[in-house]
Amino acid sequence: MKRSPLISLALLVLVAAVLLAAPAMSQQDMTTVPTEGFQKTTRLPVAFAHDAHNEKAGLTDCTACHHGEKDGKRDNTADTAGIPCSDCHTAVAAPGKTPLMRAFHRQCMGCHMTQKKGPVTCGDCHKPAKK
Ligand code: HEC
Ligand code: HEC
Ligand code: HEC
Ligand code: HEC
């Protein structure tokens, strides 16, 4: 049976839409950690080639960074990959909650210090991203 031209056209539009949306959803192109959650910034955005970093560091478990929330507490079993940290950690946080800058610093530097690998000084993170 031959497909109607209308259905073929609909399929073509769908395929095009998926292809166009792909780069926006991919973290492969990420070269710096986004700063959208901060009202103003005083430092250079942090150089962070998402996929290359995680490959070098041997991080295959997304929850190593993208954890979730359960009953107001951190849930390390929930995978929130793709959700910005700032959805849960605001620049100015409620008492007892971790504000955005501290969330990033604790997560990034925390691991680098435990593993004794990766940058721990200001200028080694807040620097121009590699092209
Ligand atoms: C391991 C990497 C790392 C190190 C080391 C680090 N930072 Fe950051 N910092 C981040 C990340 C990630 C963010 C949030 C995203 C961004 O700014 O690109 C951030 C955000 C900030 C912000 C808020 C955003 C802005 O630009 O105002 C300030 C201020 C800041 N860092 C200062 C410092 C200072 C001062 C030091 C050294 C004492 C330092 N950082 C060391 C990773 C790092
Ligand atoms: C070393 C920490 C780390 C690991 C491990 C990690 N990510 Fe991320 N990822 C980040 C950070 C930091 C951001 C930026 C968060 C923000 O915008 O607040 C991010 C953003 C993303 C984004 C959004 C991209 C964009 O352009 O907005 C996606 C999708 C994503 N990560 C998927 C994954 C997946 C899938 C895995 C596991 C295979 C993973 N991440 C593992 C740190 C990590
Ligand atoms: C779905 C919500 C949610 C998302 C998304 C999320 N977190 Fe959290 N995070 C929490 C909750 C809840 C806690 C525990 C309460 C608190 O400290 O604010 C927590 C705690 C933390 C802590 C522990 C602070 C400490 O003092 O030990 C760090 C570090 C952290 N988050 C970093 C991040 C980073 C970096 C990202 C993004 C890659 C992120 N979080 C994404 C909800 C979230
Ligand atoms: C769970 C552990 C872990 C976390 C979390 C983590 N890193 Fe790393 N990072 C590493 C390791 C391990 C290395 C060293 C990799 C190697 O052998 O070169 C590294 C290296 C780096 C390097 C230098 C190598 C490169 O890719 O350019 C940068 C920059 C860096 N990390 C930034 C960050 C930032 C920014 C964050 C937070 C958003 C972060 N890291 C979170 C483990 C981690």
mmCIF file of C-alpha atoms and ligand atoms in Angstrom:
data_model
loop_
_atom_site.group_PDB
_atom_site.id
_atom_site.type_symbol
_atom_site.label_atom_id
_atom_site.label_comp_id
_atom_site.label_asym_id
_atom_site.label_seq_id
_atom_site.Cartn_x
_atom_site.Cartn_y
_atom_site.Cartn_z
ATOM 1 C CA MET A 1 0.000 0.000 0.000
ATOM 2 C CA LYS A 2 1.217 3.489 -0.817
ATOM 3 C CA ARG A 3 1.409 6.103 1.943
ATOM 4 C CA SER A 4 -0.683 9.195 1.380
ATOM 5 C CA PRO A 5 1.390 12.319 0.615
ATOM 6 C CA LEU A 6 -0.110 14.005 3.655
ATOM 7 C CA ILE A 7 1.182 11.328 6.028
ATOM 8 C CA SER A 8 4.600 11.412 4.370
ATOM 9 C CA LEU A 9 4.723 15.142 4.882
ATOM 10 C CA ALA A 10 3.691 14.776 8.521
ATOM 11 C CA LEU A 11 6.476 12.213 9.062
ATOM 12 C CA LEU A 12 9.002 14.524 7.422
ATOM 13 C CA VAL A 13 8.010 17.407 9.677
ATOM 14 C CA LEU A 14 8.250 15.132 12.728
ATOM 15 C CA VAL A 15 11.739 13.898 11.788
ATOM 16 C CA ALA A 16 12.903 17.473 11.168
ATOM 17 C CA ALA A 17 11.530 18.595 14.523
ATOM 18 C CA VAL A 18 13.362 15.800 16.359
ATOM 19 C CA LEU A 19 16.625 16.569 14.550
ATOM 20 C CA LEU A 20 16.358 20.277 15.306
ATOM 21 C CA ALA A 21 15.568 19.666 18.976
ATOM 22 C CA ALA A 22 18.496 17.275 19.507
ATOM 23 C CA PRO A 23 21.333 19.827 19.952
ATOM 24 C CA ALA A 24 19.332 21.746 22.530
ATOM 25 C CA MET A 25 18.861 18.622 24.663
ATOM 26 C CA SER A 26 22.426 17.373 24.348
ATOM 27 C CA GLN A 27 25.095 18.069 26.950
ATOM 28 C CA GLN A 28 27.865 17.163 24.515
ATOM 29 C CA ASP A 29 28.205 20.816 23.477
ATOM 30 C CA MET A 30 28.453 22.064 27.055
ATOM 31 C CA THR A 31 31.777 23.818 27.638
ATOM 32 C CA THR A 32 30.918 25.829 30.762
ATOM 33 C CA VAL A 33 28.657 25.325 33.778
ATOM 34 C CA PRO A 34 25.540 27.485 33.188
ATOM 35 C CA THR A 35 25.194 30.578 35.379
ATOM 36 C CA GLU A 36 21.476 31.279 34.796
ATOM 37 C CA GLY A 37 20.624 30.628 38.447
ATOM 38 C CA PHE A 38 22.692 33.619 39.617
ATOM 39 C CA GLN A 39 21.253 37.136 39.475
ATOM 40 C CA LYS A 40 24.704 38.516 38.779
ATOM 41 C CA THR A 41 28.114 36.932 38.355
ATOM 42 C CA THR A 42 31.533 38.155 39.447
ATOM 43 C CA ARG A 43 33.696 35.375 38.016
ATOM 44 C CA LEU A 44 34.207 33.810 34.613
ATOM 45 C CA PRO A 45 31.811 30.915 33.939
ATOM 46 C CA VAL A 46 33.456 27.643 34.957
ATOM 47 C CA ALA A 47 35.146 25.647 32.206
ATOM 48 C CA PHE A 48 33.379 22.273 32.113
ATOM 49 C CA ALA A 49 33.214 20.064 29.036
ATOM 50 C CA HIS A 50 30.413 17.858 30.391
ATOM 51 C CA ASP A 51 30.898 14.628 28.457
ATOM 52 C CA ALA A 52 34.683 14.840 28.135
ATOM 53 C CA HIS A 53 35.003 15.565 31.863
ATOM 54 C CA ASN A 54 32.871 12.600 32.858
ATOM 55 C CA GLU A 55 34.688 10.270 30.512
ATOM 56 C CA LYS A 56 38.088 11.352 31.845
ATOM 57 C CA ALA A 57 36.886 11.064 35.427
ATOM 58 C CA GLY A 58 35.258 7.681 34.779
ATOM 59 C CA LEU A 59 31.825 8.893 35.896
ATOM 60 C CA THR A 60 29.138 6.705 34.369
ATOM 61 C CA ASP A 61 26.525 7.149 37.100
ATOM 62 C CA CYS A 62 24.573 10.344 36.420
ATOM 63 C CA THR A 63 23.396 10.523 40.040
ATOM 64 C CA ALA A 64 26.994 11.240 41.074
ATOM 65 C CA CYS A 65 25.987 14.840 40.274
ATOM 66 C CA HIS A 66 22.285 14.811 39.331
ATOM 67 C CA HIS A 67 20.583 13.745 42.593
ATOM 68 C CA GLY A 68 16.966 14.287 43.537
ATOM 69 C CA GLU A 69 14.841 15.265 46.499
ATOM 70 C CA LYS A 70 12.583 13.278 48.788
ATOM 71 C CA ASP A 71 10.749 14.693 51.802
ATOM 72 C CA GLY A 72 12.946 17.803 51.694
ATOM 73 C CA LYS A 73 16.081 15.667 51.868
ATOM 74 C CA ARG A 74 18.597 14.822 49.224
ATOM 75 C CA ASP A 75 17.803 11.586 47.381
ATOM 76 C CA ASN A 76 20.923 10.078 45.859
ATOM 77 C CA THR A 77 18.977 7.322 44.091
ATOM 78 C CA ALA A 78 16.814 9.657 41.975
ATOM 79 C CA ASP A 79 18.295 10.582 38.589
ATOM 80 C CA THR A 80 17.587 14.236 37.737
ATOM 81 C CA ALA A 81 19.914 14.508 34.719
ATOM 82 C CA GLY A 82 18.816 17.483 32.618
ATOM 83 C CA ILE A 83 17.213 19.392 35.502
ATOM 84 C CA PRO A 84 19.257 22.502 36.385
ATOM 85 C CA CYS A 85 20.704 22.519 39.914
ATOM 86 C CA SER A 86 19.079 25.932 40.337
ATOM 87 C CA ASP A 87 15.604 24.326 40.185
ATOM 88 C CA CYS A 88 16.294 23.148 43.746
ATOM 89 C CA HIS A 89 19.279 25.233 44.897
ATOM 90 C CA THR A 90 18.518 28.944 44.691
ATOM 91 C CA ALA A 91 21.160 31.684 44.825
ATOM 92 C CA VAL A 92 19.781 32.729 48.205
ATOM 93 C CA ALA A 93 18.498 29.683 50.075
ATOM 94 C CA ALA A 94 16.155 29.118 53.004
ATOM 95 C CA PRO A 95 17.827 28.363 56.351
ATOM 96 C CA GLY A 96 19.224 24.825 56.380
ATOM 97 C CA LYS A 97 19.196 24.605 52.579
ATOM 98 C CA THR A 98 22.297 24.673 50.401
ATOM 99 C CA PRO A 99 22.495 27.818 48.239
ATOM 100 C CA LEU A 100 23.498 27.465 44.576
ATOM 101 C CA MET A 101 27.139 28.556 44.757
ATOM 102 C CA ARG A 102 27.825 26.308 47.731
ATOM 103 C CA ALA A 103 26.045 23.402 46.012
ATOM 104 C CA PHE A 104 28.388 23.699 43.028
ATOM 105 C CA HIS A 105 31.504 24.277 45.112
ATOM 106 C CA ARG A 106 30.786 21.364 47.470
ATOM 107 C CA GLN A 107 29.982 18.978 44.647
ATOM 108 C CA CYS A 108 32.864 19.870 42.321
ATOM 109 C CA MET A 109 35.599 20.571 44.872
ATOM 110 C CA GLY A 110 34.375 17.875 47.242
ATOM 111 C CA CYS A 111 35.005 15.150 44.725
ATOM 112 C CA HIS A 112 38.259 16.664 43.470
ATOM 113 C CA MET A 113 39.584 16.804 47.035
ATOM 114 C CA THR A 114 38.506 13.257 47.941
ATOM 115 C CA GLN A 115 39.927 11.852 44.733
ATOM 116 C CA LYS A 116 42.986 14.135 44.831
ATOM 117 C CA LYS A 117 42.314 14.815 41.122
ATOM 118 C CA GLY A 118 40.827 17.807 39.333
ATOM 119 C CA PRO A 119 41.114 21.570 40.050
ATOM 120 C CA VAL A 120 40.516 23.044 43.529
ATOM 121 C CA THR A 121 41.738 26.640 43.090
ATOM 122 C CA CYS A 122 39.527 29.509 41.891
ATOM 123 C CA GLY A 123 41.453 30.312 38.715
ATOM 124 C CA ASP A 124 41.657 26.674 37.635
ATOM 125 C CA CYS A 125 37.847 26.459 37.399
ATOM 126 C CA HIS A 126 36.788 30.056 36.683
ATOM 127 C CA LYS A 127 38.750 30.355 33.451
ATOM 128 C CA PRO A 128 37.978 30.568 29.736
ATOM 129 C CA ALA A 129 36.611 27.311 28.332
ATOM 130 C CA LYS A 130 38.660 25.374 25.798
ATOM 131 C CA LYS A 131 37.320 25.574 22.272
HETATM 132 C C1 HEC B 1 36.056 22.883 41.090
HETATM 133 C C2 HEC B 1 35.671 24.077 40.414
HETATM 134 C C3 HEC B 1 35.523 25.366 41.174
HETATM 135 C C4 HEC B 1 36.471 25.953 41.999
HETATM 136 C C5 HEC B 1 37.831 25.431 42.398
HETATM 137 C C6 HEC B 1 35.898 27.232 42.391
HETATM 138 N N1 HEC B 1 34.656 27.380 41.851
HETATM 139 FE FE1 HEC B 1 33.430 29.022 42.045
HETATM 140 N N2 HEC B 1 31.982 28.072 41.014
HETATM 141 C C7 HEC B 1 32.092 26.829 40.434
HETATM 142 C C8 HEC B 1 30.869 26.538 39.711
HETATM 143 C C9 HEC B 1 30.588 25.266 38.934
HETATM 144 C C10 HEC B 1 30.017 27.643 39.885
HETATM 145 C C11 HEC B 1 28.618 27.881 39.290
HETATM 146 C C12 HEC B 1 28.626 27.994 37.778
HETATM 147 C C13 HEC B 1 29.510 29.063 37.190
HETATM 148 O O1 HEC B 1 29.797 30.090 37.836
HETATM 149 O O2 HEC B 1 29.929 28.884 36.011
HETATM 150 C C14 HEC B 1 30.745 28.604 40.718
HETATM 151 C C15 HEC B 1 30.246 29.818 41.117
HETATM 152 C C16 HEC B 1 30.943 30.774 41.814
HETATM 153 C C17 HEC B 1 30.444 32.095 42.153
HETATM 154 C C18 HEC B 1 29.026 32.616 41.855
HETATM 155 C C19 HEC B 1 28.905 33.063 40.419
HETATM 156 C C20 HEC B 1 29.725 34.301 40.100
HETATM 157 O O3 HEC B 1 30.440 34.282 39.078
HETATM 158 O O4 HEC B 1 29.676 35.290 40.852
HETATM 159 C C21 HEC B 1 31.452 32.758 42.800
HETATM 160 C C22 HEC B 1 31.425 34.159 43.368
HETATM 161 C C23 HEC B 1 32.571 31.839 42.875
HETATM 162 N N3 HEC B 1 32.243 30.637 42.276
HETATM 163 C C24 HEC B 1 33.794 32.147 43.446
HETATM 164 C C25 HEC B 1 34.843 31.240 43.609
HETATM 165 C C26 HEC B 1 36.065 31.530 44.341
HETATM 166 C C27 HEC B 1 36.390 32.857 45.018
HETATM 167 C C28 HEC B 1 36.829 30.394 44.297
HETATM 168 C C29 HEC B 1 38.163 30.114 44.970
HETATM 169 C C30 HEC B 1 38.188 30.301 46.405
HETATM 170 C C31 HEC B 1 36.098 29.411 43.513
HETATM 171 N N4 HEC B 1 34.912 29.961 43.118
HETATM 172 C C32 HEC B 1 36.548 28.135 43.208
HETATM 173 C C33 HEC B 1 33.203 26.009 40.443
HETATM 174 C C34 HEC B 1 34.377 26.265 41.111
HETATM 175 C C1 HEC B 2 30.458 15.617 37.380
HETATM 176 C C2 HEC B 2 29.074 15.933 37.511
HETATM 177 C C3 HEC B 2 28.107 15.439 36.458
HETATM 178 C C4 HEC B 2 27.857 14.148 36.051
HETATM 179 C C5 HEC B 2 28.504 12.859 36.539
HETATM 180 C C6 HEC B 2 26.792 14.234 35.069
HETATM 181 N N1 HEC B 2 26.434 15.552 34.899
HETATM 182 FE FE1 HEC B 2 24.988 16.246 33.630
HETATM 183 N N2 HEC B 2 25.386 18.172 34.241
HETATM 184 C C7 HEC B 2 26.289 18.513 35.236
HETATM 185 C C8 HEC B 2 26.181 19.932 35.489
HETATM 186 C C9 HEC B 2 26.975 20.711 36.508
HETATM 187 C C10 HEC B 2 25.195 20.436 34.609
HETATM 188 C C11 HEC B 2 24.658 21.861 34.537
HETATM 189 C C12 HEC B 2 23.575 21.940 35.592
HETATM 190 C C13 HEC B 2 22.825 23.238 35.625
HETATM 191 O O1 HEC B 2 22.500 23.780 34.546
HETATM 192 O O2 HEC B 2 22.509 23.717 36.727
HETATM 193 C C14 HEC B 2 24.713 19.293 33.835
HETATM 194 C C15 HEC B 2 23.734 19.357 32.849
HETATM 195 C C16 HEC B 2 23.213 18.260 32.185
HETATM 196 C C17 HEC B 2 22.179 18.340 31.189
HETATM 197 C C18 HEC B 2 21.527 19.622 30.662
HETATM 198 C C19 HEC B 2 22.313 20.082 29.464
HETATM 199 C C20 HEC B 2 22.011 21.496 29.008
HETATM 200 O O3 HEC B 2 22.556 21.887 27.967
HETATM 201 O O4 HEC B 2 21.285 22.219 29.705
HETATM 202 C C21 HEC B 2 21.891 17.064 30.795
HETATM 203 C C22 HEC B 2 20.874 16.609 29.748
HETATM 204 C C23 HEC B 2 22.774 16.186 31.564
HETATM 205 N N3 HEC B 2 23.565 16.951 32.391
HETATM 206 C C24 HEC B 2 22.776 14.814 31.454
HETATM 207 C C25 HEC B 2 23.617 13.969 32.159
HETATM 208 C C26 HEC B 2 23.596 12.518 32.030
HETATM 209 C C27 HEC B 2 22.635 11.729 31.129
HETATM 210 C C28 HEC B 2 24.574 12.048 32.878
HETATM 211 C C29 HEC B 2 24.996 10.604 33.083
HETATM 212 C C30 HEC B 2 25.363 9.860 31.882
HETATM 213 C C31 HEC B 2 25.195 13.209 33.514
HETATM 214 N N4 HEC B 2 24.579 14.342 33.061
HETATM 215 C C32 HEC B 2 26.244 13.136 34.427
HETATM 216 C C33 HEC B 2 27.132 17.673 35.898
HETATM 217 C C34 HEC B 2 27.201 16.306 35.735
HETATM 218 C C1 HEC B 3 15.343 17.816 42.725
HETATM 219 C C2 HEC B 3 16.042 18.776 43.570
HETATM 220 C C3 HEC B 3 17.556 18.834 43.504
HETATM 221 C C4 HEC B 3 18.344 18.978 42.386
HETATM 222 C C5 HEC B 3 17.929 19.042 40.936
HETATM 223 C C6 HEC B 3 19.701 19.098 42.873
HETATM 224 N N1 HEC B 3 19.719 19.036 44.243
HETATM 225 FE FE1 HEC B 3 21.350 19.180 45.430
HETATM 226 N N2 HEC B 3 20.203 18.831 47.092
HETATM 227 C C7 HEC B 3 18.830 18.739 47.087
HETATM 228 C C8 HEC B 3 18.353 18.605 48.462
HETATM 229 C C9 HEC B 3 16.900 18.495 48.892
HETATM 230 C C10 HEC B 3 19.500 18.612 49.297
HETATM 231 C C11 HEC B 3 19.531 18.536 50.831
HETATM 232 C C12 HEC B 3 19.093 19.877 51.415
HETATM 233 C C13 HEC B 3 20.047 20.985 51.111
HETATM 234 O O1 HEC B 3 21.247 20.859 51.460
HETATM 235 O O2 HEC B 3 19.616 21.989 50.503
HETATM 236 C C14 HEC B 3 20.644 18.760 48.405
HETATM 237 C C15 HEC B 3 21.964 18.811 48.814
HETATM 238 C C16 HEC B 3 23.040 19.074 47.999
HETATM 239 C C17 HEC B 3 24.405 19.144 48.443
HETATM 240 C C18 HEC B 3 24.899 18.842 49.849
HETATM 241 C C19 HEC B 3 25.281 20.070 50.576
HETATM 242 C C20 HEC B 3 26.077 19.750 51.820
HETATM 243 O O3 HEC B 3 26.176 20.639 52.659
HETATM 244 O O4 HEC B 3 26.587 18.625 51.956
HETATM 245 C C21 HEC B 3 25.171 19.477 47.361
HETATM 246 C C22 HEC B 3 26.667 19.660 47.325
HETATM 247 C C23 HEC B 3 24.275 19.602 46.224
HETATM 248 N N3 HEC B 3 22.994 19.334 46.652
HETATM 249 C C24 HEC B 3 24.666 19.946 44.936
HETATM 250 C C25 HEC B 3 23.831 19.897 43.809
HETATM 251 C C26 HEC B 3 24.271 20.151 42.437
HETATM 252 C C27 HEC B 3 25.640 20.620 42.041
HETATM 253 C C28 HEC B 3 23.192 19.922 41.625
HETATM 254 C C29 HEC B 3 23.118 19.958 40.119
HETATM 255 C C30 HEC B 3 24.118 19.165 39.402
HETATM 256 C C31 HEC B 3 22.073 19.557 42.494
HETATM 257 N N4 HEC B 3 22.508 19.555 43.789
HETATM 258 C C32 HEC B 3 20.797 19.274 42.049
HETATM 259 C C33 HEC B 3 18.013 18.779 45.992
HETATM 260 C C34 HEC B 3 18.424 18.873 44.670
HETATM 261 C C1 HEC B 4 32.452 12.486 41.472
HETATM 262 C C2 HEC B 4 33.703 13.159 41.207
HETATM 263 C C3 HEC B 4 33.750 14.478 40.465
HETATM 264 C C4 HEC B 4 32.844 15.503 40.471
HETATM 265 C C5 HEC B 4 31.522 15.568 41.198
HETATM 266 C C6 HEC B 4 33.397 16.552 39.643
HETATM 267 N N1 HEC B 4 34.617 16.178 39.155
HETATM 268 FE FE1 HEC B 4 35.850 17.324 37.964
HETATM 269 N N2 HEC B 4 37.189 15.811 37.919
HETATM 270 C C7 HEC B 4 37.069 14.600 38.573
HETATM 271 C C8 HEC B 4 38.259 13.794 38.313
HETATM 272 C C9 HEC B 4 38.523 12.387 38.837
HETATM 273 C C10 HEC B 4 39.093 14.569 37.483
HETATM 274 C C11 HEC B 4 40.462 14.206 36.916
HETATM 275 C C12 HEC B 4 40.270 13.511 35.595
HETATM 276 C C13 HEC B 4 41.620 13.150 34.979
HETATM 277 O O1 HEC B 4 42.121 12.077 35.317
HETATM 278 O O2 HEC B 4 42.140 13.972 34.215
HETATM 279 C C14 HEC B 4 38.382 15.849 37.258
HETATM 280 C C15 HEC B 4 38.899 16.883 36.472
HETATM 281 C C16 HEC B 4 38.283 18.096 36.285
HETATM 282 C C17 HEC B 4 38.805 19.170 35.453
HETATM 283 C C18 HEC B 4 40.115 19.138 34.660
HETATM 284 C C19 HEC B 4 39.980 18.187 33.506
HETATM 285 C C20 HEC B 4 39.040 18.678 32.471
HETATM 286 O O3 HEC B 4 38.053 17.975 32.162
HETATM 287 O O4 HEC B 4 39.245 19.793 31.959
HETATM 288 C C21 HEC B 4 37.903 20.200 35.519
HETATM 289 C C22 HEC B 4 37.986 21.547 34.828
HETATM 290 C C23 HEC B 4 36.819 19.769 36.389
HETATM 291 N N3 HEC B 4 37.098 18.484 36.831
HETATM 292 C C24 HEC B 4 35.720 20.527 36.702
HETATM 293 C C25 HEC B 4 34.633 20.077 37.463
HETATM 294 C C26 HEC B 4 33.469 20.879 37.765
HETATM 295 C C27 HEC B 4 33.245 22.303 37.319
HETATM 296 C C28 HEC B 4 32.656 20.092 38.537
HETATM 297 C C29 HEC B 4 31.320 20.435 39.124
HETATM 298 C C30 HEC B 4 30.289 20.874 38.192
HETATM 299 C C31 HEC B 4 33.308 18.809 38.696
HETATM 300 N N4 HEC B 4 34.497 18.832 38.038
HETATM 301 C C32 HEC B 4 32.779 17.761 39.415
HETATM 302 C C33 HEC B 4 36.022 14.190 39.355
HETATM 303 C C34 HEC B 4 34.878 14.914 39.633
#
